[in-house]
């Protein structure tokens, strides 16, 4: 009897010792729905939140950019537009733009060093029909899905999906949140590219080493923070913090 009590006490102590996975720190990059070296759009894409590029405003194409009350805006962007040759930050924050570029790299590296011993290469990267719970997942393959996948957890649970390959979704594929899971707590660290098929829907922040492509009428509840470029084709992106 005493032995069973001791085992139960040890199990409870071990459970209490489990530390929840912390969110990936985005810094200034968390203020953007899309940030990249260049952003293009096949009209008409729609973005709720700010967008920015590390190059000049000339690297933003397919948007109707205009100067309005001291800020760059676009009809397709419900927010502000930032570029290296136009920095509408206040005088008290002169380094904020350059810090954003560094914060994207830092966030990518933060996600990359998160570790897991159990959830490695699950389902060989094919997540179609799968339910993913809180924690860190790692793949050395592409991550693909052609139908629905489910991300299940509470509003405070954190999900980190890492791949040395690409994230590729088929037309009509869909990420569905259940149990109260929030897009702001979901992070995809992608060493390759992001390719979202026509009409597909994604959730979370994508930290992409190379390029990101959202094909016709695909959508994202989250952010794309790319170290190269982002190409949108009549896509919809909503910053989850807006």
Coordinates of C-alpha atoms in Angstrom, one line a residue:
X1 CA 0.0 0.0 0.0
X2 CA 2.8 2.4 1.0
X3 CA 4.7 1.4 -2.2
X4 CA 1.6 2.3 -4.4
X5 CA 1.3 5.6 -2.6
X6 CA 4.9 6.4 -3.2
X7 CA 4.6 5.6 -6.9
X8 CA 1.5 7.8 -7.2
X9 CA 3.3 10.6 -5.5
X10 CA 6.3 10.3 -7.8
X11 CA 4.0 10.4 -10.8
X12 CA 2.2 13.5 -9.6
X13 CA 5.6 15.2 -9.0
X14 CA 6.8 14.3 -12.4
X15 CA 3.6 15.7 -14.0
X16 CA 4.0 18.9 -12.0
X17 CA 7.5 19.3 -13.2
X18 CA 6.6 19.4 -16.8
X19 CA 7.2 22.9 -18.1
X20 CA 4.9 24.1 -20.9
X21 CA 6.7 25.0 -24.2
X22 CA 7.2 28.8 -24.3
X23 CA 6.1 30.8 -27.3
X24 CA 8.6 31.7 -30.0
X25 CA 9.7 35.3 -29.4
X26 CA 9.0 37.4 -32.5
X27 CA 10.1 40.8 -31.2
X28 CA 9.3 43.6 -33.6
X29 CA 8.5 41.1 -36.3
X30 CA 5.3 40.3 -34.4
X31 CA 3.9 43.6 -35.5
X32 CA 3.7 42.4 -39.1
X33 CA 1.3 40.1 -41.0
X34 CA 3.9 39.8 -43.8
X35 CA 7.5 40.7 -43.8
X36 CA 10.1 39.7 -46.5
X37 CA 12.8 41.0 -48.8
X38 CA 10.1 41.4 -51.4
X39 CA 6.3 40.9 -51.6
X40 CA 4.3 40.5 -54.8
X41 CA 0.5 40.1 -55.3
X42 CA -1.7 39.0 -58.2
X43 CA -4.7 41.2 -57.7
X44 CA -6.5 41.2 -55.5
X45 CA -5.0 39.9 -52.4
X46 CA -6.3 41.1 -49.0
X47 CA -4.1 41.6 -45.9
X48 CA -5.3 42.6 -42.4
X49 CA -2.3 43.9 -40.6
X50 CA 0.9 45.7 -41.5
X51 CA 3.3 44.5 -44.2
X52 CA 7.0 45.3 -44.7
X53 CA 10.0 44.6 -46.9
X54 CA 13.7 44.9 -46.0
X55 CA 14.4 46.4 -49.5
X56 CA 12.9 49.5 -51.0
X57 CA 9.2 50.1 -51.8
X58 CA 9.9 49.1 -55.4
X59 CA 10.1 45.5 -54.2
X60 CA 6.4 45.6 -53.3
X61 CA 4.5 44.9 -56.5
X62 CA 0.9 44.3 -57.3
X63 CA -0.3 46.6 -54.6
X64 CA -1.8 50.1 -55.1
X65 CA 0.7 52.0 -52.9
X66 CA 0.1 55.6 -52.0
X67 CA 1.3 58.1 -49.5
X68 CA -1.5 59.1 -47.1
X69 CA -1.2 61.3 -43.9
X70 CA 2.5 60.5 -43.4
X71 CA 2.3 56.7 -44.1
X72 CA 2.5 54.3 -47.0
X73 CA -0.8 52.5 -47.5
X74 CA -2.4 50.2 -50.1
X75 CA -6.0 49.5 -50.9
X76 CA -5.3 45.8 -50.4
X77 CA -3.8 46.2 -47.0
X78 CA -5.8 47.0 -43.9
X79 CA -2.7 48.4 -42.1
X80 CA 0.5 50.2 -43.0
X81 CA 3.2 49.4 -45.5
X82 CA 6.9 49.7 -44.6
X83 CA 10.0 49.6 -46.7
X84 CA 13.7 50.5 -46.2
X85 CA 13.4 53.8 -48.1
X86 CA 10.3 54.8 -46.2
X87 CA 10.3 54.4 -42.5
X88 CA 7.3 55.9 -40.8
X89 CA 8.6 55.2 -37.3
X90 CA 8.8 57.8 -34.6
X91 CA 12.1 59.6 -33.8
X92 CA 12.2 57.7 -30.6
X93 CA 12.4 54.3 -32.4
X94 CA 14.9 54.9 -35.2
X95 CA 16.3 51.4 -35.2
X96 CA 12.9 49.6 -35.1
X97 CA 13.0 48.6 -38.8
X98 CA 16.5 47.2 -38.8
X99 CA 15.7 45.3 -35.6
X100 CA 12.7 43.7 -37.2
X101 CA 15.0 42.1 -39.8
X102 CA 17.2 40.7 -37.0
X103 CA 14.2 39.6 -35.0
X104 CA 12.9 37.4 -37.9
X105 CA 16.3 35.6 -37.9
X106 CA 16.2 35.3 -34.2
X107 CA 12.7 33.9 -34.1
X108 CA 13.7 31.4 -36.8
X109 CA 16.6 30.2 -34.8
X110 CA 14.6 30.2 -31.6
X111 CA 12.1 27.7 -33.2
X112 CA 15.0 25.7 -34.7
X113 CA 16.6 24.9 -31.4
X114 CA 13.5 23.6 -29.8
X115 CA 13.8 19.9 -29.3
X116 CA 11.7 16.8 -29.2
X117 CA 12.6 13.1 -28.7
X118 CA 9.2 11.5 -29.6
X119 CA 7.6 13.5 -32.3
X120 CA 10.2 13.1 -35.0
X121 CA 9.2 12.4 -38.7
X122 CA 5.7 11.3 -37.6
X123 CA 3.6 10.0 -40.5
X124 CA 6.6 10.6 -42.7
X125 CA 5.5 14.2 -43.1
X126 CA 2.0 13.4 -44.5
X127 CA -0.4 15.0 -42.0
X128 CA -3.6 14.5 -43.9
X129 CA -6.4 13.7 -41.4
X130 CA -4.1 13.9 -38.3
X131 CA -4.7 15.6 -35.0
X132 CA -1.6 17.4 -33.5
X133 CA -1.4 18.2 -29.8
X134 CA 0.7 20.8 -28.1
X135 CA 4.5 20.4 -28.2
X136 CA 7.4 20.4 -30.6
X137 CA 7.4 18.3 -33.9
X138 CA 10.3 17.8 -36.2
X139 CA 10.7 16.5 -39.7
X140 CA 13.6 15.9 -42.0
X141 CA 11.1 15.6 -44.9
X142 CA 8.6 17.9 -46.5
X143 CA 5.4 18.4 -44.5
X144 CA 2.4 17.9 -46.7
X145 CA -1.3 17.5 -46.4
X146 CA -4.1 17.2 -49.0
X147 CA -7.1 17.4 -46.7
X148 CA -7.9 18.5 -43.2
X149 CA -5.5 18.5 -40.3
X150 CA -6.5 19.4 -36.7
X151 CA -4.4 21.3 -34.2
X152 CA -5.9 20.6 -30.8
X153 CA -5.2 22.3 -27.5
X154 CA -6.1 25.0 -25.0
X155 CA -5.7 28.7 -25.6
X156 CA -2.4 28.7 -23.8
X157 CA -0.9 25.6 -25.5
X158 CA 2.1 26.2 -27.8
X159 CA 2.7 24.2 -31.0
X160 CA 6.1 24.3 -32.9
X161 CA 6.4 22.5 -36.2
X162 CA 10.0 22.3 -37.6
X163 CA 11.1 20.9 -41.0
X164 CA 14.3 20.9 -42.9
X165 CA 12.2 20.6 -46.0
X166 CA 9.2 22.5 -47.2
X167 CA 5.5 22.9 -46.2
X168 CA 3.3 22.0 -49.1
X169 CA -0.5 21.9 -49.1
X170 CA -2.8 20.7 -51.8
X171 CA -5.7 22.6 -53.2
X172 CA -8.5 22.8 -50.6
X173 CA -6.4 21.6 -47.7
X174 CA -7.3 23.0 -44.3
X175 CA -5.8 23.5 -40.9
X176 CA -8.6 23.4 -38.3
X177 CA -8.1 24.6 -34.7
X178 CA -10.0 22.7 -31.9
X179 CA -10.2 22.8 -28.1
X180 CA -9.5 26.6 -28.0
X181 CA -6.0 26.4 -29.7
X182 CA -4.9 29.9 -31.0
X183 CA -3.1 30.8 -34.2
X184 CA -0.9 33.2 -32.2
X185 CA 0.6 30.2 -30.4
X186 CA 1.4 28.1 -33.5
X187 CA 4.8 28.4 -35.2
X188 CA 6.1 26.7 -38.4
X189 CA 9.8 26.8 -38.8
X190 CA 10.5 26.0 -42.5
X191 CA 14.0 25.6 -43.9
X192 CA 12.6 25.2 -47.4
X193 CA 9.6 27.0 -48.8
X194 CA 5.9 27.4 -48.0
X195 CA 3.6 26.5 -50.9
X196 CA -0.2 26.8 -50.2
X197 CA -2.4 25.3 -52.8
X198 CA -5.5 27.0 -54.3
X199 CA -8.2 27.5 -51.8
X200 CA -6.3 26.0 -48.9
X201 CA -6.3 27.5 -45.4
X202 CA -3.5 27.7 -42.9
X203 CA -3.1 28.8 -39.2
X204 CA -0.1 30.2 -37.4
X205 CA 3.1 32.1 -37.9
X206 CA 5.4 30.8 -40.7
X207 CA 9.1 31.5 -40.2
X208 CA 10.4 30.7 -43.7
X209 CA 14.0 30.5 -44.7
X210 CA 13.3 30.8 -48.4
X211 CA 10.2 31.9 -50.3
X212 CA 6.5 31.6 -49.5
X213 CA 3.8 31.2 -52.2
X214 CA 0.1 31.4 -51.4
X215 CA -1.8 30.3 -54.6
X216 CA -5.2 31.5 -55.8
X217 CA -7.7 32.1 -53.0
X218 CA -5.6 30.5 -50.3
X219 CA -5.8 32.0 -46.8
X220 CA -3.8 32.3 -43.6
X221 CA -4.9 33.2 -40.1
X222 CA -1.4 34.1 -39.0
X223 CA 1.8 35.7 -40.3
X224 CA 4.5 35.0 -42.9
X225 CA 8.0 36.1 -41.9
X226 CA 10.2 35.2 -44.8
X227 CA 13.9 35.7 -45.2
X228 CA 13.5 36.0 -49.0
X229 CA 10.2 36.8 -50.8
X230 CA 6.5 36.3 -50.5
X231 CA 4.3 35.8 -53.6
X232 CA 0.5 36.1 -53.2
X233 CA -2.2 35.1 -55.7
X234 CA -5.5 36.5 -54.7
X235 CA -4.7 35.3 -51.1
X236 CA -6.1 36.5 -47.8
X237 CA -3.9 36.9 -44.7
X238 CA -5.2 38.1 -41.3
X239 CA -2.7 38.9 -38.5
X240 CA -4.1 37.1 -35.5
X241 CA -3.2 40.0 -33.2
X242 CA -5.4 42.4 -35.0

